[in-house]
Amino acid sequence: MLDPLVFRVIAAAFFLLLVAAGVHKLGDRLRFKGILAAYQILPINLVGPVSFIIPVFEIVLGLAWLAGWQIDLVSVATVGLLTAYAMAMGINLVRGRTYIDCGCGFSSTKARRDESGIQQLSVWLVYRNIVLIVLALAAGAGVAERGLGLLDYFAFVAAILALVFVYSAFHQLLVNHNAIDSWRKPLLSKTATGNHHD
């Protein structure tokens, strides 16, 4: 069973993650529909309804984590959602379609629409989801009874800030990696062309 401080950190992290993702997707449903369609998994007639259902589901899950409502069920639902995301990414990675926008955190609402501005699919995103799945399962396993003291609340705030920083840094590193790769491709292409002429 988890220490109540650890549980609250995990619950708050899922609240922030899921609600932010859901709100961003609802804020630009047209873009999100494009991302869903690019995965080429859903029938085209389901893309529209699912582009609304997913963000609403994310927001409801996030609020449930915050409220501590039926955490065992919320944990299972979160695991199901994250597993579906991981499988969709894995299927497209196997297909070799790493160039599409993953839609994770719906970063594309703020990113440029060129190749260097999107967060492309990566095996690291699948690993990230696996870590999140483990955390959701741990949170749903039960919480030990212990009162929280003043130091616990300071630790809670520090942990949340650290997690937000690490998560943001992780995704920024992936975006930067995409940008560097996009710069290298024209250079490699020019080099190959030059060698062919020689």
Short mmCIF file of C-alpha atoms in Angstrom, two decimals:
data_model
loop_
_atom_site.label_atom_id
_atom_site.label_comp_id
_atom_site.label_asym_id
_atom_site.label_seq_id
_atom_site.Cartn_x
_atom_site.Cartn_y
_atom_site.Cartn_z
CA MET A 1 0.00 0.00 0.00
CA LEU A 2 1.17 3.49 -0.81
CA ASP A 3 2.07 6.16 1.69
CA PRO A 4 -0.69 8.83 1.56
CA LEU A 5 1.83 11.50 0.55
CA VAL A 6 3.00 9.44 -2.42
CA PHE A 7 -0.60 8.73 -3.40
CA ARG A 8 -1.52 12.43 -3.30
CA VAL A 9 1.46 13.31 -5.47
CA ILE A 10 0.46 10.68 -8.05
CA ALA A 11 -3.21 11.71 -7.95
CA ALA A 12 -2.35 15.40 -8.38
CA ALA A 13 0.03 14.59 -11.23
CA PHE A 14 -2.67 12.64 -13.09
CA PHE A 15 -5.14 15.46 -12.46
CA LEU A 16 -2.81 18.01 -14.04
CA LEU A 17 -1.81 15.72 -16.91
CA LEU A 18 -5.28 14.52 -17.89
CA VAL A 19 -7.19 17.78 -17.45
CA ALA A 20 -4.56 19.81 -19.32
CA ALA A 21 -4.54 17.29 -22.18
CA GLY A 22 -8.32 17.18 -22.36
CA VAL A 23 -8.77 20.95 -22.29
CA HIS A 24 -6.15 21.45 -25.02
CA LYS A 25 -7.80 18.87 -27.26
CA LEU A 26 -11.26 20.36 -26.82
CA GLY A 27 -9.78 23.80 -27.49
CA ASP A 28 -8.65 22.74 -30.96
CA ARG A 29 -10.76 19.76 -31.95
CA LEU A 30 -10.08 20.23 -35.65
CA ARG A 31 -6.35 19.77 -35.08
CA PHE A 32 -6.97 16.82 -32.76
CA LYS A 33 -9.22 15.18 -35.37
CA GLY A 34 -6.35 15.48 -37.82
CA ILE A 35 -3.99 13.79 -35.37
CA LEU A 36 -6.45 10.95 -34.76
CA ALA A 37 -6.97 10.47 -38.49
CA ALA A 38 -3.19 10.40 -39.06
CA TYR A 39 -2.87 7.37 -36.77
CA GLN A 40 -4.96 5.45 -39.34
CA ILE A 41 -6.48 3.14 -36.72
CA LEU A 42 -10.06 4.35 -36.38
CA PRO A 43 -12.61 4.19 -39.20
CA ILE A 44 -12.88 7.69 -40.63
CA ASN A 45 -16.54 8.03 -39.57
CA LEU A 46 -15.55 7.50 -35.93
CA VAL A 47 -12.78 10.11 -35.84
CA GLY A 48 -15.19 12.99 -35.20
CA PRO A 49 -17.09 11.46 -32.25
CA VAL A 50 -13.92 10.01 -30.70
CA SER A 51 -12.17 13.39 -30.94
CA PHE A 52 -14.82 14.65 -28.51
CA ILE A 53 -15.15 11.55 -26.30
CA ILE A 54 -11.43 11.22 -25.55
CA PRO A 55 -10.84 14.73 -24.14
CA VAL A 56 -14.07 14.64 -22.12
CA PHE A 57 -13.04 11.26 -20.71
CA GLU A 58 -9.59 12.64 -19.85
CA ILE A 59 -11.09 15.60 -17.99
CA VAL A 60 -13.51 13.39 -16.06
CA LEU A 61 -10.68 11.03 -15.08
CA GLY A 62 -8.49 13.94 -14.01
CA LEU A 63 -11.22 15.40 -11.81
CA ALA A 64 -11.86 11.96 -10.30
CA TRP A 65 -8.17 11.68 -9.38
CA LEU A 66 -8.35 15.09 -7.71
CA ALA A 67 -11.51 14.23 -5.78
CA GLY A 68 -10.27 10.78 -4.79
CA TRP A 69 -13.50 9.26 -6.13
CA GLN A 70 -13.51 5.47 -6.69
CA ILE A 71 -9.75 5.44 -7.18
CA ASP A 72 -9.66 1.70 -7.85
CA LEU A 73 -11.97 2.16 -10.86
CA VAL A 74 -10.31 5.42 -11.91
CA SER A 75 -6.93 3.68 -11.80
CA VAL A 76 -8.16 0.89 -14.09
CA ALA A 77 -9.75 3.39 -16.48
CA THR A 78 -6.52 5.42 -16.58
CA VAL A 79 -4.49 2.28 -17.27
CA GLY A 80 -6.88 1.40 -20.10
CA LEU A 81 -6.57 4.85 -21.65
CA LEU A 82 -2.77 4.92 -21.41
CA THR A 83 -2.53 1.37 -22.77
CA ALA A 84 -4.68 2.34 -25.75
CA TYR A 85 -2.39 5.31 -26.41
CA ALA A 86 0.72 3.13 -26.11
CA MET A 87 -0.72 0.52 -28.48
CA ALA A 88 -1.68 3.16 -31.05
CA MET A 89 1.83 4.60 -30.93
CA GLY A 90 3.40 1.13 -31.04
CA ILE A 91 1.35 0.11 -34.09
CA ASN A 92 2.47 3.20 -36.00
CA LEU A 93 6.08 2.77 -34.91
CA VAL A 94 6.00 -0.77 -36.32
CA ARG A 95 4.51 0.65 -39.52
CA GLY A 96 7.45 3.04 -39.69
CA ARG A 97 5.18 6.08 -39.43
CA THR A 98 7.33 7.93 -36.90
CA TYR A 99 6.80 11.27 -38.63
CA ILE A 100 3.22 11.84 -37.41
CA ASP A 101 2.36 14.00 -34.43
CA CYS A 102 1.85 11.86 -31.33
CA GLY A 103 -0.68 14.33 -29.89
CA CYS A 104 0.77 13.75 -26.42
CA GLY A 105 -0.32 16.57 -24.17
CA PHE A 106 -1.59 17.99 -27.47
CA SER A 107 1.67 19.87 -27.88
CA SER A 108 0.77 20.70 -31.48
CA THR A 109 -1.71 23.34 -30.35
CA LYS A 110 1.27 25.53 -29.56
CA ALA A 111 3.84 24.10 -31.91
CA ARG A 112 4.57 25.12 -35.45
CA ARG A 113 2.98 22.91 -38.06
CA ASP A 114 6.17 22.12 -39.92
CA GLU A 115 8.06 18.89 -39.36
CA SER A 116 10.35 20.36 -36.74
CA GLY A 117 7.50 21.82 -34.71
CA ILE A 118 5.57 18.66 -33.88
CA GLN A 119 6.26 15.99 -31.33
CA GLN A 120 6.78 12.95 -33.48
CA LEU A 121 6.23 9.36 -32.42
CA SER A 122 9.06 7.77 -30.50
CA VAL A 123 9.62 4.57 -28.56
CA TRP A 124 10.41 6.83 -25.59
CA LEU A 125 6.78 7.93 -25.54
CA VAL A 126 5.73 4.29 -25.23
CA TYR A 127 8.17 3.88 -22.32
CA ARG A 128 6.72 7.02 -20.75
CA ASN A 129 3.25 5.54 -20.93
CA ILE A 130 4.47 2.32 -19.32
CA VAL A 131 5.84 4.35 -16.38
CA LEU A 132 2.50 6.17 -16.07
CA ILE A 133 0.64 2.85 -16.18
CA VAL A 134 2.76 1.51 -13.32
CA LEU A 135 2.05 4.65 -11.27
CA ALA A 136 -1.70 4.38 -11.92
CA LEU A 137 -1.71 0.73 -10.87
CA ALA A 138 0.28 1.53 -7.72
CA ALA A 139 -2.15 4.31 -6.78
CA GLY A 140 -5.10 1.98 -7.24
CA ALA A 141 -3.63 -0.71 -5.00
CA GLY A 142 -4.58 1.10 -1.79
CA VAL A 143 -3.34 3.78 0.57
CA ALA A 144 -1.94 3.33 4.07
CA GLU A 145 -3.55 5.26 6.89
CA ARG A 146 -1.31 8.06 8.13
CA GLY A 147 -1.93 11.66 9.01
CA LEU A 148 -0.07 14.28 7.00
CA GLY A 149 2.02 16.88 8.76
CA LEU A 150 3.22 20.30 7.69
CA LEU A 151 6.44 18.92 6.23
CA ASP A 152 4.41 16.50 4.12
CA TYR A 153 2.58 19.40 2.47
CA PHE A 154 5.86 21.14 1.69
CA ALA A 155 7.15 17.87 0.25
CA PHE A 156 3.95 17.54 -1.79
CA VAL A 157 4.38 20.96 -3.41
CA ALA A 158 8.08 20.31 -4.09
CA ALA A 159 7.33 16.91 -5.63
CA ILE A 160 4.63 18.31 -7.93
CA LEU A 161 6.91 21.11 -9.12
CA ALA A 162 9.72 18.62 -9.74
CA LEU A 163 7.43 16.27 -11.69
CA VAL A 164 6.09 19.12 -13.84
CA PHE A 165 9.65 20.21 -14.60
CA VAL A 166 10.87 16.68 -15.44
CA TYR A 167 7.82 15.91 -17.60
CA SER A 168 8.11 19.20 -19.50
CA ALA A 169 11.85 18.74 -19.95
CA PHE A 170 11.33 15.19 -21.27
CA HIS A 171 8.89 16.34 -23.93
CA GLN A 172 11.00 19.36 -24.85
CA LEU A 173 14.00 17.08 -25.38
CA LEU A 174 11.93 14.95 -27.77
CA VAL A 175 10.74 18.02 -29.68
CA ASN A 176 14.35 19.26 -29.90
CA HIS A 177 15.43 15.84 -31.15
CA ASN A 178 12.80 16.05 -33.91
CA ALA A 179 14.03 19.51 -34.87
CA ILE A 180 17.66 18.38 -35.04
CA ASP A 181 16.69 15.41 -37.21
CA SER A 182 14.78 17.71 -39.58
CA TRP A 183 17.88 19.91 -39.93
CA ARG A 184 20.11 16.92 -40.63
CA LYS A 185 17.92 15.47 -43.40
CA PRO A 186 18.49 18.31 -45.91
CA LEU A 187 22.22 18.26 -45.12
CA LEU A 188 22.43 14.51 -45.62
CA SER A 189 20.42 14.82 -48.82
CA LYS A 190 22.72 17.53 -50.18
CA THR A 191 25.79 15.49 -49.22
CA ALA A 192 24.43 12.42 -50.97
CA THR A 193 23.59 14.47 -54.06
CA GLY A 194 27.05 16.01 -54.12
CA ASN A 195 28.74 12.63 -53.83
CA HIS A 196 26.56 11.28 -56.64
CA HIS A 197 27.66 14.09 -58.98
CA ASP A 198 31.30 13.44 -58.12
#
